Coordinates of C-alpha atoms in Angstrom, one line a residue:
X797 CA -46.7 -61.0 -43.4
X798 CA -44.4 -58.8 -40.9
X799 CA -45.7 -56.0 -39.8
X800 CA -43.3 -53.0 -39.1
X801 CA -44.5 -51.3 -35.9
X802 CA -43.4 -47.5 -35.7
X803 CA -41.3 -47.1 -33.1
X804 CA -42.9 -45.1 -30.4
X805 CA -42.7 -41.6 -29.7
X806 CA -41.4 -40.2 -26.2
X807 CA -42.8 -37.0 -25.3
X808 CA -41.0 -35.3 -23.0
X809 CA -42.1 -33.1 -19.8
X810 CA -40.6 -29.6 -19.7
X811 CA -38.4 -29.7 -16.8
X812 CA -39.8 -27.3 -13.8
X813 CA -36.7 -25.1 -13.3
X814 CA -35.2 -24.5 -9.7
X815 CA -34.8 -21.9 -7.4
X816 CA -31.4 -22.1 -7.8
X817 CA -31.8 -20.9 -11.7
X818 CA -34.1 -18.0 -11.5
X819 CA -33.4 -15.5 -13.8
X820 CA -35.1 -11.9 -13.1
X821 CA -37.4 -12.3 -15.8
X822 CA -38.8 -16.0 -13.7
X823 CA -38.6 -13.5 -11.0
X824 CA -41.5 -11.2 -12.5
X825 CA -43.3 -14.1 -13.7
X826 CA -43.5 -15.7 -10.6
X827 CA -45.4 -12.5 -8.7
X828 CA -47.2 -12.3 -11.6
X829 CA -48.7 -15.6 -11.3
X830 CA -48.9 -15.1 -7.4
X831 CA -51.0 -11.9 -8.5
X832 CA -53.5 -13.8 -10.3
X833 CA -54.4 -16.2 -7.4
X834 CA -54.2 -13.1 -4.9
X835 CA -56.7 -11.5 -7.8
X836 CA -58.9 -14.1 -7.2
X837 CA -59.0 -14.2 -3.6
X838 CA -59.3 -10.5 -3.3
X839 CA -62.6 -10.6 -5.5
X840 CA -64.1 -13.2 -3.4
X841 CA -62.8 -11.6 0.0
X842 CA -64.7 -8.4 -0.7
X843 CA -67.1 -8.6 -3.6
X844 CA -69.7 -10.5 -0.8
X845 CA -69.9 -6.9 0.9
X846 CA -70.7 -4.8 -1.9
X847 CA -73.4 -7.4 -3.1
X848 CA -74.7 -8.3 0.3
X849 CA -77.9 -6.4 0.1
X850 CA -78.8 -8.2 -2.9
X851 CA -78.1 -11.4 -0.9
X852 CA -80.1 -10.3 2.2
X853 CA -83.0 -9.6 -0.1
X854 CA -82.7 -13.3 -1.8
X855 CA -82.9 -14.9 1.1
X856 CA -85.1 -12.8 2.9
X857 CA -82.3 -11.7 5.9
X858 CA -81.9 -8.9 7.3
X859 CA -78.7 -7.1 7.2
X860 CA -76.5 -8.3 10.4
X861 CA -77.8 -11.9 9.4
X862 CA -76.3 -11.4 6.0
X863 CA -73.2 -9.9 7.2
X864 CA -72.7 -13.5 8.7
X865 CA -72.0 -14.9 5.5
X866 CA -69.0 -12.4 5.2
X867 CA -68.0 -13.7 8.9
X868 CA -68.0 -17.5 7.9
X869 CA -65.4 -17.2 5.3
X870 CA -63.2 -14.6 8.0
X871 CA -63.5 -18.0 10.1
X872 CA -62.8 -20.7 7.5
X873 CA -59.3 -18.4 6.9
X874 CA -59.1 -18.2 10.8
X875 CA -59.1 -21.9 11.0
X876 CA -57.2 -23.1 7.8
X877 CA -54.5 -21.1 7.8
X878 CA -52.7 -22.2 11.2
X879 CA -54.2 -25.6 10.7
X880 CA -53.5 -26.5 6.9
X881 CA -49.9 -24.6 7.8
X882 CA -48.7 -26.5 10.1
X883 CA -49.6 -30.2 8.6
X884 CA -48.4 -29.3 5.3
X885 CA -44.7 -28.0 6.5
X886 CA -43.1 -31.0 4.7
X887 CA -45.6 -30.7 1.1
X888 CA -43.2 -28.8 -1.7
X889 CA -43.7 -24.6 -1.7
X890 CA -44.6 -25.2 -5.4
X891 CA -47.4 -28.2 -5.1
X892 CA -48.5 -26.3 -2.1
X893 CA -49.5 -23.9 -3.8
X894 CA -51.6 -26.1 -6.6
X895 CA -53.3 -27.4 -4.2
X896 CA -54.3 -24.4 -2.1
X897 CA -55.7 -22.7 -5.4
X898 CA -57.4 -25.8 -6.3
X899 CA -58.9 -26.1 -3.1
X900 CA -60.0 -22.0 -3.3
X901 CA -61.5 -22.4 -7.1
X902 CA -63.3 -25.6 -5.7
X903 CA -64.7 -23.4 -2.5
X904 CA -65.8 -20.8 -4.5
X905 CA -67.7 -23.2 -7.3
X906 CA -69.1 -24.9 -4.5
X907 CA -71.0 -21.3 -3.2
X908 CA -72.2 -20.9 -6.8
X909 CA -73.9 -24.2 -6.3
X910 CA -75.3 -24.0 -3.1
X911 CA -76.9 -20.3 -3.9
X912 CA -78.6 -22.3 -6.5
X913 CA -80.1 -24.6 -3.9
X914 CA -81.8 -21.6 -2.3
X915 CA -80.4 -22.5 1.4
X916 CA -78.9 -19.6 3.2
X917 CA -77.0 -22.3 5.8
X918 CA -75.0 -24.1 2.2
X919 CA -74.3 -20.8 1.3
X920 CA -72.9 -20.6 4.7
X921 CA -70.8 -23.7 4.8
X922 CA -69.6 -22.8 1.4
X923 CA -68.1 -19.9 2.5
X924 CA -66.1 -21.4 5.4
X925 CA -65.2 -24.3 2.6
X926 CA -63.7 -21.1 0.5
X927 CA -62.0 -19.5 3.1
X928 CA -59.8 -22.4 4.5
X929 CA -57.1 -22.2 2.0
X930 CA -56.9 -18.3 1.9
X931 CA -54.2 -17.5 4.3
X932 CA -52.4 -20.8 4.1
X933 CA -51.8 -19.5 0.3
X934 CA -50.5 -16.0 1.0
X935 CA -48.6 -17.3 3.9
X936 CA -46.6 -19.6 1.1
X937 CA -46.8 -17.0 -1.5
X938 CA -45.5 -14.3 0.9
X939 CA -42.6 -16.7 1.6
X940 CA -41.9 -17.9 -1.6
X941 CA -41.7 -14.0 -3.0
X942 CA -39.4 -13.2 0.2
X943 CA -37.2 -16.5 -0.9
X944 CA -36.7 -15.2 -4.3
X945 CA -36.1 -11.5 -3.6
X946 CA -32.9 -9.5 -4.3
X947 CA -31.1 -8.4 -1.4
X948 CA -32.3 -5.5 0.6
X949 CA -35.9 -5.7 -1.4
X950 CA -37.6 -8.1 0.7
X951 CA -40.2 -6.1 2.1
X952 CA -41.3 -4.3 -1.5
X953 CA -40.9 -8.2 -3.0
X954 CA -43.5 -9.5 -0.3
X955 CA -45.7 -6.1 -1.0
X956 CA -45.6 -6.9 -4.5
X957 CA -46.5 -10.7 -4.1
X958 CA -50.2 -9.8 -2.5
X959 CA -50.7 -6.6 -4.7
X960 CA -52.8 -8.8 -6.7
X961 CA -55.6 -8.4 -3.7
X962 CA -55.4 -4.9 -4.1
X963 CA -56.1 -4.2 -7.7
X964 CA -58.9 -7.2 -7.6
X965 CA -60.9 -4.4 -5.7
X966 CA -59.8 -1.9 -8.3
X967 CA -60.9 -4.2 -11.4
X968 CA -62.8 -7.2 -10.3
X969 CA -64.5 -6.6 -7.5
X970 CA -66.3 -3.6 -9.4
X971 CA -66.9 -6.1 -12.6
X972 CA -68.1 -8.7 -9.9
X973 CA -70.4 -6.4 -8.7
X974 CA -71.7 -5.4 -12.0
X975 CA -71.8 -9.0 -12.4
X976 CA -74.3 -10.0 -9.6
X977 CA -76.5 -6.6 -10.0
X978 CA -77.2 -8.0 -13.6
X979 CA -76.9 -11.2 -13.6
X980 CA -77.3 -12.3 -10.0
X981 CA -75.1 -12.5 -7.0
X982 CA -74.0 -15.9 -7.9
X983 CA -72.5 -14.9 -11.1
X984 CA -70.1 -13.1 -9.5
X985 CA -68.6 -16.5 -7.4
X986 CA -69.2 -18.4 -10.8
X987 CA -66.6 -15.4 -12.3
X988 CA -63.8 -16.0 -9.2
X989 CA -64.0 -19.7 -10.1
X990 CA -62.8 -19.1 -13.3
X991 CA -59.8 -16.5 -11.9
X992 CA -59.0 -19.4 -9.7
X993 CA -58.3 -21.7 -12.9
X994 CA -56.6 -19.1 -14.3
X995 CA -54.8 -18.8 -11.4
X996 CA -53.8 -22.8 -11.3
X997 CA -52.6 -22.8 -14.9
X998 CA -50.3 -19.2 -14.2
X999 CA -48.8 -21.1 -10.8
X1000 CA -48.0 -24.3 -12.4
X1001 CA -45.8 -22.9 -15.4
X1002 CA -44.5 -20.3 -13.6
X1003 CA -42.8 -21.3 -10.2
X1004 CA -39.7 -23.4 -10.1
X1005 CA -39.2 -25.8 -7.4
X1006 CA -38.6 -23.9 -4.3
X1007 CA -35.3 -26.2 -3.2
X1008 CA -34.0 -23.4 -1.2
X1009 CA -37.2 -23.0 1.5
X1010 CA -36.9 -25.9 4.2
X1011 CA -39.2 -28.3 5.3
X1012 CA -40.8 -27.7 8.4
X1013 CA -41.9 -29.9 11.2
X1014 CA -45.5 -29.2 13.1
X1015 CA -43.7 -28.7 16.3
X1016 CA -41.3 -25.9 14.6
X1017 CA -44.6 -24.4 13.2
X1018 CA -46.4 -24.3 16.6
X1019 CA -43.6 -22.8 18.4
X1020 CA -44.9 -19.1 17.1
X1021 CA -47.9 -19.7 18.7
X1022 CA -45.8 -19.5 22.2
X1023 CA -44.2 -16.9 21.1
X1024 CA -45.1 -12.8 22.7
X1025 CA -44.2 -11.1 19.8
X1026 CA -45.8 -13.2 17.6
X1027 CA -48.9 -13.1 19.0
X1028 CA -48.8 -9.2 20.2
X1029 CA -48.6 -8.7 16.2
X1030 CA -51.7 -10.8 15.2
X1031 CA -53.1 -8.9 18.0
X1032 CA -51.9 -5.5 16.5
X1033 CA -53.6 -6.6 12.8
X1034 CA -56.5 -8.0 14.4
X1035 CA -57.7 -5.2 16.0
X1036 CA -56.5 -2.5 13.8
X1037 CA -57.3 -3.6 11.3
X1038 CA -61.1 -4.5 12.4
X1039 CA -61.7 -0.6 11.8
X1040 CA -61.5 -0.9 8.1
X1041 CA -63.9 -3.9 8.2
X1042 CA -66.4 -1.3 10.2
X1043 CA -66.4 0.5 7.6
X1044 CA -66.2 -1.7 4.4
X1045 CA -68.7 -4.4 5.0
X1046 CA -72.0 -1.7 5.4
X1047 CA -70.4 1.1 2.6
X1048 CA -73.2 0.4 0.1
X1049 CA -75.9 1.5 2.8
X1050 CA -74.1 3.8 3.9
X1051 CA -72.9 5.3 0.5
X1052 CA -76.8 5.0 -0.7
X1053 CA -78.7 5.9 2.4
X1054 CA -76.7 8.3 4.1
X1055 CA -75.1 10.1 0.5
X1056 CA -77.4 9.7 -1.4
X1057 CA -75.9 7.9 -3.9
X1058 CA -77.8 5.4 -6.8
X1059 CA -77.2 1.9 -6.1
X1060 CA -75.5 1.9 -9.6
X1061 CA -72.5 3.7 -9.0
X1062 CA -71.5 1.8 -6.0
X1063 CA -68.7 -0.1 -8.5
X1064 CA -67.0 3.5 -7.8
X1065 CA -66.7 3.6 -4.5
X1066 CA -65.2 0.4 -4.3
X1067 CA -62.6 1.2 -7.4
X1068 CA -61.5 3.9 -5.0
X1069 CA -60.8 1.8 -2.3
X1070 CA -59.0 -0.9 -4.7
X1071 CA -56.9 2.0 -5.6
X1072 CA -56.3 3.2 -2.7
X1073 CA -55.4 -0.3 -1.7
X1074 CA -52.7 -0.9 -4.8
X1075 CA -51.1 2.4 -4.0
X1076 CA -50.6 1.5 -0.4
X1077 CA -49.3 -1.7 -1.1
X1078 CA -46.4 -0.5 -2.6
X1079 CA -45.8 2.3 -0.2
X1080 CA -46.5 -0.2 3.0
X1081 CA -43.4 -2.5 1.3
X1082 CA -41.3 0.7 0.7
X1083 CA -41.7 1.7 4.3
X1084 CA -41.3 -1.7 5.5
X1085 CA -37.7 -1.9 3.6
X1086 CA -36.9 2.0 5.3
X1087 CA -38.3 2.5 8.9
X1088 CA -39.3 -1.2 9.5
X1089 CA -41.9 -2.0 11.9
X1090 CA -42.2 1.3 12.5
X1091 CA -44.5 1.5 9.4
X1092 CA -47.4 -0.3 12.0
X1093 CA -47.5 2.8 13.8
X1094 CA -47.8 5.3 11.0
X1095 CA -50.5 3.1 9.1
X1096 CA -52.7 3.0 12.4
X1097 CA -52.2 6.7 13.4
X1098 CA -53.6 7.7 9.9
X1099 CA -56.0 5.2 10.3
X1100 CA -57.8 6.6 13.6
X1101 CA -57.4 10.2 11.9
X1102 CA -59.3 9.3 8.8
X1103 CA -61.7 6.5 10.1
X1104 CA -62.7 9.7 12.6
X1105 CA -63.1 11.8 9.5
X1106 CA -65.3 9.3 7.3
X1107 CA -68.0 9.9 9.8
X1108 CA -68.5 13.3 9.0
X1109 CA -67.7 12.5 5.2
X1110 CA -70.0 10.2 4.1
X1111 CA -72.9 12.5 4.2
X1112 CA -71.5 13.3 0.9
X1113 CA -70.5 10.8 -1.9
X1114 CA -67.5 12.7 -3.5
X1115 CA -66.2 13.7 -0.3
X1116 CA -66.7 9.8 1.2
X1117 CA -65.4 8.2 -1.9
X1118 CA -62.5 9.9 -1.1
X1119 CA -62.0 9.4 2.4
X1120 CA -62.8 6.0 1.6
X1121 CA -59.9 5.4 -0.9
X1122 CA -57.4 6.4 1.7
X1123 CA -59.0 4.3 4.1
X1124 CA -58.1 1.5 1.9
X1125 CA -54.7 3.4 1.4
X1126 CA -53.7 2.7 5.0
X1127 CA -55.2 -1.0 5.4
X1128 CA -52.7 -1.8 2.8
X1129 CA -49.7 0.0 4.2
X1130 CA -50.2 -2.1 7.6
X1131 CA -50.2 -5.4 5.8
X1132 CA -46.9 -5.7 4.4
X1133 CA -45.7 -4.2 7.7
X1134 CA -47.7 -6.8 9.7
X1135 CA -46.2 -9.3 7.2
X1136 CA -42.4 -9.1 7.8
X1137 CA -42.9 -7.8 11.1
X1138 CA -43.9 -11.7 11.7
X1139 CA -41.6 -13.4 9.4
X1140 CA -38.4 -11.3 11.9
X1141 CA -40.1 -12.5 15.0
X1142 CA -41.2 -15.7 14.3
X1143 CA -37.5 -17.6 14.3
X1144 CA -37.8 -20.6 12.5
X1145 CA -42.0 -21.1 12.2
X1146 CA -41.8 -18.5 9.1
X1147 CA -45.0 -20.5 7.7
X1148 CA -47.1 -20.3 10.5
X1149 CA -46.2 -16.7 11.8
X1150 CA -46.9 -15.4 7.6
X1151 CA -50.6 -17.5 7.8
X1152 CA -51.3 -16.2 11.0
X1153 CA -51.4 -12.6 10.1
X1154 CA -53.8 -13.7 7.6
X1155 CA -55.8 -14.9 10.1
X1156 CA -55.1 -11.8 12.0
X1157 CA -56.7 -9.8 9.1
X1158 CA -59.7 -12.3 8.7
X1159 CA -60.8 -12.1 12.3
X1160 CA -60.2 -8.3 12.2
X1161 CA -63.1 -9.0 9.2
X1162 CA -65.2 -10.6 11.3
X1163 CA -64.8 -8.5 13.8
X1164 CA -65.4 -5.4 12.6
X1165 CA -68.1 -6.5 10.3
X1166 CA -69.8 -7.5 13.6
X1167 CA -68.5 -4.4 15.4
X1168 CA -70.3 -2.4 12.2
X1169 CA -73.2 -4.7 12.6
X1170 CA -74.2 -4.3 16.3
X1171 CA -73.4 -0.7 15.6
X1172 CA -76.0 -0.2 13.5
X1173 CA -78.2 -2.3 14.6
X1174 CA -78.3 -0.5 18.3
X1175 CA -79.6 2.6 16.4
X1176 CA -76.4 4.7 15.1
X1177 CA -76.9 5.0 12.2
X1178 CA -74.7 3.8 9.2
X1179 CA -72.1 6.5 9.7
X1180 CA -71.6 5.3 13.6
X1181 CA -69.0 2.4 12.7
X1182 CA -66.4 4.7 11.4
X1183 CA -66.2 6.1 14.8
X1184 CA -66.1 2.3 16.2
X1185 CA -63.2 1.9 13.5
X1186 CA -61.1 4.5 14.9
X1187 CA -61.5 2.8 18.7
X1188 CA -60.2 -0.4 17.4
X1189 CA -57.6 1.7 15.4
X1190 CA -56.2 3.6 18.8
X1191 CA -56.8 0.6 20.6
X1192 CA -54.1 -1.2 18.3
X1193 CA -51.9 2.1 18.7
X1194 CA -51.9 1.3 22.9
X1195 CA -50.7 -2.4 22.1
X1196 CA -47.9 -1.7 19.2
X1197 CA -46.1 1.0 21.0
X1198 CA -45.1 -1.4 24.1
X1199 CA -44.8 -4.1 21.7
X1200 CA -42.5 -2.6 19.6
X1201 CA -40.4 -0.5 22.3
X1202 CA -39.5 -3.7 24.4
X1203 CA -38.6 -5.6 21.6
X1204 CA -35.9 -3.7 20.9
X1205 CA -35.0 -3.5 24.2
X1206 CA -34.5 -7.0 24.3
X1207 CA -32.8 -7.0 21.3
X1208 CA -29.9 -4.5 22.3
X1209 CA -30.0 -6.5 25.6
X1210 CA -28.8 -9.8 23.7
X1211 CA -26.6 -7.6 21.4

């Protein structure tokens, strides 16, 4: 007896458009899905400081060892973004970006499972795990957004790429912190895990291949590393931006022990600064597109005015919740600033000069958690590290002006 076999079926992969094809509406849903992972990172970036009295207290540390935690992940993105950004030059913008959010949703699982081990020191390793492929993603993201951009909108485009990190501390880095008051400071890393899926899935349909964006070689990468201007700018967004981290890393004690204010409404504060961070996102890449680098100076000058004001604020928890929000305000007008600043003076290591402001802004976390730590741990007081915020803040001002003035002096020289 024959047997009639059914001829197979063929099922077909949707073809990944190109960059060459982009349509505005791709355009949209290509920050859009950069937003989610930038969502993602944003909640685990800060959520760790409004929850870390609850971690002190399950490990039994006290509150500069518990800031640590906070410092590890600063150094994972210190160390993986300049490393993973130079050995990956020749990977695909597109699979680069799977693999950077898979890597960040496996990080962040991995913390969830060593809090559950009861070890402080796998906590700690987790962190640094989670943080490796933080600034090597925005560095491609920033690019990619900057690739695709209309002319003459670059620096709003690359603004808009990241404003995911800002409105993760308006929306999930309050519902995080709900989260781990509830149900335990690991829930709210189990809850990024699942952004970062999210985030995977959004990425993979959305961005076309990125044919336009060269391959680089590691020796094109590591030539901003030799370069002045380059590395006065990291130096600019490392210190300045170290006085926001002061600030941000102690606010719960300070909002609860120096305001007065219940341990409940804490979620606020930080929705203020997450606003205050989306709406300075948007006006950092507006300024960036109008006065260019420029903008650097105007974020910091602020920033030493109202870091200097926040110690005399916080004594009060409407007043401070304000001052806070335009504390986050101004961190976010310097980023996209910092952020094209880089990609102008970095010639042809565009990759590496985008990660290393990242880094830049990690170590300024690091930093100025530690800055805020020692601070308080000398005897200030919790209201004493706003004033070390505004040092680093003025301090940056003394470095950017030279920076910024020669630069252009050597340009009109080669002009």
């Amino acid at each position: 007896m024959n047997v009639q076999m059914s001829p197979s079926r063929t099922f077909k992969r949707r073809p990944v458009p190109l960059q060459d094809n982009v349509t505005d509406f791709r355009r949209i849903m290509v920050i859009l899905a950069l937003n989610v992972g930038a969502f993602g990172i944003g909640v685990t970036e800060f959520v760790a400081m409004g929850l870390l009295p609850y971690i002190a207290e399950a490990f039994g540390r006290t509150e500069d060892s518990a800031g640590r935690m906070i410092s590890m992940y600063a150094l994972g993105v210190v160390v993986g973004a300049p490393l993973i950004t130079v050995l990956t030059g020749s990977i695909p913008r597109r699979r680069m970006l799977l693999i950077l959010m898979g890597a960040f949703t496996i990080g962040n699982a991995a913390t969830v499972w060593a809090g559950s081990l009861g070890s402080f020191e796998a906590v700690m390793v987790s962190r640094f795990i989670a943080g490796l492929p933080h600034g090597a993603y925005f560095s491609v993201a920033g690019l990619v957004a900057a690739s695709l951009a209309k002319p003459g909108n670059r620096g709003k485009t690359v603004a808009l790429s990241g404003v995911g990190l800002a409105v993760a501390t308006v929306l999930g880095v309050p519902a995080a912190q709900v989260l781990g008051q509830i149900y335990g400071w690991r829930s709210a890393f189990f809850f990024v895990a699942i952004i970062g899926l999210a985030a995977l899935v959004s990425l993979w349909f959305a961005v076309p291949h990125m044919n336009r964006m060269p391959k680089t070689r590691p020796i094109e990468e590591l030539s901003a590393l030799v370069t002045p201007q380059v590395l006065l700018t990291v130096i600019i967004g490392t210190v300045g931006f170290g006085g926001v981290f002061a600030v941000y890393t102690y606010i719960t004690w300070t909002m609860t022990r120096v305001a007065g204010m219940p341990e409940s409404w804490i979620w606020m504060v930080l929705m203020a600064y997450g606003i205050g961070m989306v709406v300075g996102t948007y006006i950092g890449g507006w300024l960036s597109d109008r006065i260019g680098e420029w903008g650097i100076l105007v974020a910091l000058v602020l920033m030493v005015v109202m870091l200097t004001a926040f110690y005399f604020t916080s004594t009060h928890v409407v007043l401070g919740t304000a001052n806070f929000l335009i504390i986050g305000l101004l961190g976010s007008i310097l980023v996209p600033n910092l952020q094209t600043r880089l990609m102008d003076v970095a010639g042809r290591a565009q990759t590496l000069a985008a990660a290393l402001n990242q880094a830049a802004l990690n170590m300024a976390n690091a930093g100025g958690a530690a800055l805020g730590g020692w601070i308080i741990a000398s005897g200030y007081g919790y209201r004493a590290p706003a004033l070390g915020g505004a040092s680093l803040a003025l301090a940056a001002i003394l470095i950017t002006v030279p920076t910024i003035v020669l630069y252009r002096r050597r340009r009109k020289v080669s002009l």
